[in-house]
Short mmCIF file of C-alpha atoms and ligand atoms in Angstrom, two decimals:
data_model
loop_
_atom_site.label_atom_id
_atom_site.label_comp_id
_atom_site.label_asym_id
_atom_site.label_seq_id
_atom_site.Cartn_x
_atom_site.Cartn_y
_atom_site.Cartn_z
CA UNK A 1 6.24 -15.61 5.05
CA UNK A 2 8.73 -16.20 2.24
CA UNK A 3 11.33 -13.93 3.87
CA UNK A 4 11.73 -10.19 4.05
CA UNK A 5 13.90 -8.43 1.48
CA UNK A 6 15.34 -5.02 2.25
CA UNK A 7 16.56 -3.47 -0.99
CA UNK A 8 18.48 -0.19 -1.00
CA UNK A 9 18.73 2.09 -4.04
CA UNK A 10 21.04 5.08 -4.40
CA UNK A 11 18.06 7.44 -4.59
CA UNK A 12 14.32 7.57 -5.22
CA UNK A 13 15.11 8.15 -8.91
CA UNK A 14 16.60 4.63 -9.16
CA UNK A 15 14.02 3.07 -6.85
CA UNK A 16 11.03 4.23 -8.92
CA UNK A 17 11.72 2.20 -12.10
CA UNK A 18 12.53 -0.93 -10.05
CA UNK A 19 9.21 -0.56 -8.24
CA UNK A 20 7.38 -0.25 -11.56
CA UNK A 21 9.05 -3.41 -12.86
CA UNK A 22 8.16 -5.28 -9.68
CA UNK A 23 4.52 -4.26 -10.09
CA UNK A 24 4.53 -5.31 -13.75
CA UNK A 25 6.09 -8.68 -12.93
CA UNK A 26 3.56 -9.43 -10.18
CA UNK A 27 0.77 -8.30 -12.52
CA UNK A 28 1.97 -10.70 -15.24
CA UNK A 29 2.07 -13.55 -12.74
CA UNK A 30 -1.39 -12.78 -11.33
CA UNK A 31 -2.92 -12.50 -14.81
CA UNK A 32 -1.51 -15.91 -15.72
CA UNK A 33 -2.59 -17.46 -12.41
CA UNK A 34 -6.10 -16.05 -12.06
CA UNK A 35 -6.84 -13.63 -14.89
CA UNK A 36 -6.83 -10.45 -12.79
CA UNK A 37 -4.28 -8.36 -10.91
CA UNK A 38 -5.42 -6.78 -7.67
CA UNK A 39 -3.33 -3.86 -6.43
CA UNK A 40 -3.75 -1.94 -3.18
CA UNK A 41 -2.54 1.65 -3.36
CA UNK A 42 -1.39 3.97 -0.59
CA UNK A 43 -1.24 7.73 -0.58
CA UNK A 44 1.49 10.18 0.36
CA UNK A 45 4.72 10.11 -1.61
CA UNK A 46 3.76 6.97 -3.53
CA UNK A 47 1.25 8.85 -5.67
CA UNK A 48 3.79 10.90 -7.59
CA UNK A 49 6.29 8.02 -7.89
CA UNK A 50 3.71 5.63 -9.36
CA UNK A 51 2.20 8.31 -11.57
CA UNK A 52 5.64 8.92 -13.10
CA UNK A 53 6.91 5.35 -13.35
CA UNK A 54 3.93 3.17 -14.30
CA UNK A 55 2.87 5.07 -17.45
CA UNK A 56 6.54 5.00 -18.53
CA UNK A 57 6.54 1.18 -18.72
CA UNK A 58 6.33 -0.03 -22.31
CA UNK A 59 3.20 -2.03 -23.21
CA UNK A 60 1.59 -1.77 -19.78
CA UNK A 61 -1.90 -3.24 -20.02
CA UNK A 62 -4.08 -2.48 -16.98
CA UNK A 63 -7.36 -3.60 -18.55
CA UNK A 64 -7.61 -6.51 -16.09
CA UNK A 65 -6.39 -4.68 -13.02
CA UNK A 66 -8.40 -4.06 -9.88
CA UNK A 67 -7.08 -1.14 -7.83
CA UNK A 68 -8.17 -0.57 -4.25
CA UNK A 69 -6.88 1.68 -1.49
CA UNK A 70 -4.98 0.49 1.56
CA UNK A 71 -6.32 3.56 3.31
CA UNK A 72 -8.20 6.67 2.30
CA UNK A 73 -8.93 10.06 3.77
CA UNK A 74 -12.62 10.91 4.20
CA UNK A 75 -12.68 14.09 2.13
CA UNK A 76 -14.35 14.94 -1.19
CA UNK A 77 -12.54 13.58 -4.26
CA UNK A 78 -11.66 17.12 -5.39
CA UNK A 79 -9.93 17.87 -2.06
CA UNK A 80 -6.12 17.85 -2.35
CA UNK A 81 -6.00 15.29 0.50
CA UNK A 82 -8.08 12.69 -1.37
CA UNK A 83 -5.82 9.81 -2.35
CA UNK A 84 -8.35 8.64 -4.95
CA UNK A 85 -8.58 12.16 -6.37
CA UNK A 86 -4.79 12.40 -6.71
CA UNK A 87 -4.49 9.00 -8.42
CA UNK A 88 -7.44 9.77 -10.70
CA UNK A 89 -5.80 12.95 -11.95
CA UNK A 90 -2.19 11.82 -11.97
CA UNK A 91 -2.29 8.09 -12.78
CA UNK A 92 -5.64 6.60 -13.80
CA UNK A 93 -5.96 9.22 -16.53
CA UNK A 94 -2.67 7.92 -18.05
CA UNK A 95 -3.22 4.14 -17.96
CA UNK A 96 -5.96 1.92 -19.37
CA UNK A 97 -7.49 0.81 -16.08
CA UNK A 98 -11.30 0.73 -16.49
CA UNK A 99 -13.43 2.82 -14.10
CA UNK A 100 -14.98 -0.45 -12.91
CA UNK A 101 -11.49 -1.58 -11.94
CA UNK A 102 -11.09 1.10 -9.29
CA UNK A 103 -12.64 0.50 -5.86
CA UNK A 104 -13.02 3.86 -4.19
CA UNK A 105 -14.71 4.93 -0.98
CA UNK A 106 -17.95 6.92 -0.93
CA UNK A 107 -16.90 10.20 0.71
CA UNK A 108 -20.50 11.34 1.19
CA UNK A 109 -21.00 8.81 4.00
CA UNK A 110 -20.19 9.07 7.68
CA UNK A 111 -16.82 7.54 8.53
CA UNK A 112 -18.47 4.48 10.06
CA UNK A 113 -20.75 3.91 7.06
CA UNK A 114 -17.91 4.64 4.67
CA UNK A 115 -15.78 1.86 6.18
CA UNK A 116 -18.71 -0.58 6.05
CA UNK A 117 -19.49 0.39 2.45
CA UNK A 118 -15.85 0.03 1.37
CA UNK A 119 -15.56 -3.36 3.12
CA UNK A 120 -18.70 -4.49 1.28
CA UNK A 121 -17.26 -3.37 -2.07
CA UNK A 122 -14.07 -5.26 -1.36
CA UNK A 123 -15.92 -8.43 -0.39
CA UNK A 124 -18.03 -8.23 -3.55
CA UNK A 125 -14.86 -7.87 -5.61
CA UNK A 126 -13.36 -10.99 -4.00
CA UNK A 127 -16.44 -13.28 -3.83
CA UNK A 128 -14.45 -16.49 -3.40
CA UNK A 129 -12.55 -15.34 -0.31
CA UNK A 130 -13.67 -14.68 3.28
CA UNK A 131 -11.00 -12.01 3.50
CA UNK A 132 -9.86 -10.43 0.21
CA UNK A 133 -6.36 -11.55 -0.79
CA UNK A 134 -4.68 -8.82 -2.83
CA UNK A 135 -1.93 -9.77 -5.26
CA UNK A 136 0.10 -6.73 -4.23
CA UNK A 137 -0.22 -4.04 -1.58
CA UNK A 138 1.93 -0.93 -1.84
CA UNK A 139 2.51 0.70 1.53
CA UNK A 140 4.19 3.82 2.80
CA UNK A 141 5.39 4.56 6.30
CA UNK A 142 5.10 7.85 8.15
CA UNK A 143 7.92 9.18 10.36
CA UNK A 144 5.99 7.90 13.40
CA UNK A 145 5.97 4.34 12.01
CA UNK A 146 2.34 4.38 10.87
CA UNK A 147 1.28 2.55 7.76
CA UNK A 148 -2.12 2.58 6.04
CA UNK A 149 -4.01 4.67 8.65
CA UNK A 150 -2.82 2.41 11.46
CA UNK A 151 -1.09 4.68 13.97
CA UNK A 152 1.15 3.82 16.95
CA UNK A 153 -0.72 2.90 20.16
CA UNK A 154 -4.13 3.15 18.45
CA UNK A 155 -6.79 0.53 19.36
CA UNK A 156 -7.19 -0.29 15.64
CA UNK A 157 -3.86 -2.11 15.82
CA UNK A 158 -5.68 -4.86 17.72
CA UNK A 159 -8.62 -5.17 15.28
CA UNK A 160 -9.20 -8.82 14.41
CA UNK A 161 -12.74 -8.93 12.94
CA UNK A 162 -13.10 -6.09 10.44
CA UNK A 163 -11.19 -6.05 7.15
CA UNK A 164 -11.63 -2.28 6.89
CA UNK A 165 -12.04 0.02 9.88
CA UNK A 166 -13.04 3.64 10.37
CA UNK A 167 -10.76 6.02 12.23
CA UNK A 168 -12.17 9.30 13.51
CA UNK A 169 -9.16 10.52 15.46
CA UNK A 170 -6.22 10.19 13.09
CA UNK A 171 -3.21 11.97 14.61
CA UNK A 172 -2.21 12.96 11.07
CA UNK A 173 -4.79 15.15 9.34
CA UNK A 174 -7.34 14.76 7.99
CA UNK A 175 -8.76 13.11 11.14
CA UNK A 176 -11.39 10.93 9.47
CA UNK A 177 -10.13 8.02 7.39
CA UNK A 178 -10.82 4.40 6.54
CA UNK A 179 -8.10 1.81 6.56
CA UNK A 180 -7.41 -1.81 5.79
CA UNK A 181 -6.61 -3.70 9.00
CA UNK A 182 -3.75 -6.10 9.72
CA UNK A 183 -5.84 -9.28 9.17
CA UNK A 184 -6.33 -8.22 5.56
CA UNK A 185 -2.93 -6.63 4.95
CA UNK A 186 -1.10 -9.71 6.21
CA UNK A 187 -2.98 -12.03 3.84
CA UNK A 188 -1.70 -10.31 0.69
CA UNK A 189 0.43 -12.32 -1.73
CA UNK A 190 3.02 -9.58 -1.80
CA UNK A 191 3.51 -6.42 0.27
CA UNK A 192 5.94 -3.71 -0.79
CA UNK A 193 6.90 -0.80 1.45
CA UNK A 194 8.44 2.22 -0.21
CA UNK A 195 10.31 4.58 2.09
CA UNK A 196 12.66 7.32 0.99
CA UNK A 197 14.47 10.29 2.48
CA UNK A 198 16.58 10.94 5.57
CA UNK A 199 13.53 11.82 7.69
CA UNK A 200 12.65 8.09 7.70
CA UNK A 201 16.11 6.84 8.78
CA UNK A 202 15.57 6.57 12.51
CA UNK A 203 12.08 5.06 12.39
CA UNK A 204 13.22 2.65 9.68
CA UNK A 205 15.96 1.39 11.99
CA UNK A 206 13.42 0.83 14.74
CA UNK A 207 10.96 -0.95 12.43
CA UNK A 208 13.52 -3.18 10.68
CA UNK A 209 15.97 -3.83 13.50
CA UNK A 210 13.68 -3.59 16.53
CA UNK A 211 13.77 -1.36 19.55
CA UNK A 212 12.25 -0.89 22.96
CA UNK A 213 8.51 -0.80 23.45
CA UNK A 214 5.67 -2.22 21.39
CA UNK A 215 6.28 -2.90 17.71
CA UNK A 216 5.40 0.06 15.51
CA UNK A 217 2.52 -0.44 13.04
CA UNK A 218 4.83 -0.87 10.03
CA UNK A 219 6.73 -3.60 11.88
CA UNK A 220 3.49 -5.51 12.34
CA UNK A 221 3.12 -6.04 8.61
CA UNK A 222 4.28 -9.64 8.31
CA UNK A 223 2.48 -11.43 5.47
CA UNK A 224 1.48 -14.91 6.62
CA UNK A 225 2.19 -16.52 3.25
CA UNK A 226 3.28 -13.70 0.98
CA UNK A 227 6.42 -11.83 0.06
CA UNK A 228 7.55 -8.71 1.93
CA UNK A 229 9.80 -6.09 0.34
CA UNK A 230 11.18 -2.90 1.79
CA UNK A 231 12.39 -0.67 -1.05
CA UNK A 232 14.33 2.23 0.40
CA UNK A 233 16.92 4.78 -0.66
CA UNK A 234 20.36 5.44 0.82
CA UNK A 235 19.26 8.43 2.95
CA UNK A 236 16.49 6.32 4.54
CA UNK A 237 18.93 3.42 5.02
CA UNK A 238 21.59 5.60 6.69
CA UNK A 239 21.19 4.15 10.22
CA UNK A 240 20.70 0.48 9.30
CA UNK A 241 23.20 -2.18 10.32
CA UNK A 242 21.27 -5.21 9.07
CA UNK A 243 22.24 -6.93 5.85
CA UNK A 244 20.54 -5.35 2.84
CA UNK A 245 20.56 -5.88 -0.93
CA UNK A 246 22.07 -3.15 -3.12
CA UNK A 247 21.12 -4.28 -6.60
CA UNK A 248 21.76 -1.14 -8.66
CA UNK A 249 19.37 0.67 -10.91
CA UNK A 250 18.59 -2.15 -13.37
CA UNK A 251 17.30 -4.35 -10.58
CA UNK A 252 14.54 -6.80 -11.37
CA UNK A 253 12.88 -7.91 -8.14
O1 LIG B 301 -1.21 9.63 5.60
C1 LIG B 301 -0.64 8.78 4.96
O2 LIG B 301 0.70 8.60 5.10
C2 LIG B 301 1.36 7.37 4.75
C3 LIG B 301 2.85 7.67 4.56
O3 LIG B 301 3.01 8.66 3.58
P1 LIG B 301 4.45 9.14 3.08
O4 LIG B 301 4.18 10.42 2.32
O5 LIG B 301 5.30 9.37 4.28
O6 LIG B 301 4.98 8.09 2.17
C4 LIG B 301 0.70 6.77 3.51
O7 LIG B 301 1.26 5.50 3.26
C5 LIG B 301 -0.80 6.67 3.73
O8 LIG B 301 -1.45 6.05 2.62
C6 LIG B 301 -1.35 8.03 3.91
O9 LIG B 301 -2.75 8.05 4.15
#
């Protein structure tokens, strides 16, 4: 790992543009290095932030982007819980990413088949790698410390073989989901957590500064060779005592 950076912004309004610039800079680098930028998206609060900030970037060219999903809920695309459905309506419709550049699940399958099918699509999209190495994964964290659909104390935390796993008993609805596993997440070239709001303050302290008991899922994201960023706002950072960066709104990360 190249070192974790915890970067605190006054509010989500200042964090959003810095996140968009970080994505654009990693995209430029990936396009120069290997002609494609692979981006893993998460759901929840990230959807509206990205849908506002990415289309606002001047000259954003997504024609060579590949977007996948760090996790997805097994519901039809027109269900309000579908992460793909939300991004399709709010983001993909505003940027020039080709349809072939979006790797979505097949929600008509059983959860087991859906995970296998999505893993196959990912492997086909990364034919040179045993385990797909994404240029950038964007992750959120729930108030229980979950990330992707990897929940505290769940057996999936110990998965070592599958790159994508089904989950049929998600404690957060909807219960059926598919999720990237740690072996794949921790191979990414860059992982960025985005966490905002006072409701995340106490779990953020536990994840970033440690606590009693087993490490929470978000704390187990430790890229083996890649960068790790935590982009948070002041309310989420309220309980932290560790050293953080406070770069201001024009930050380039
Ligand atoms: O259920 C989910 O929750 C997490 C966290 O969402 P947030 O709204 O608290 O940011 C999200 O990262 C994940 O993709 C989603 O399925």
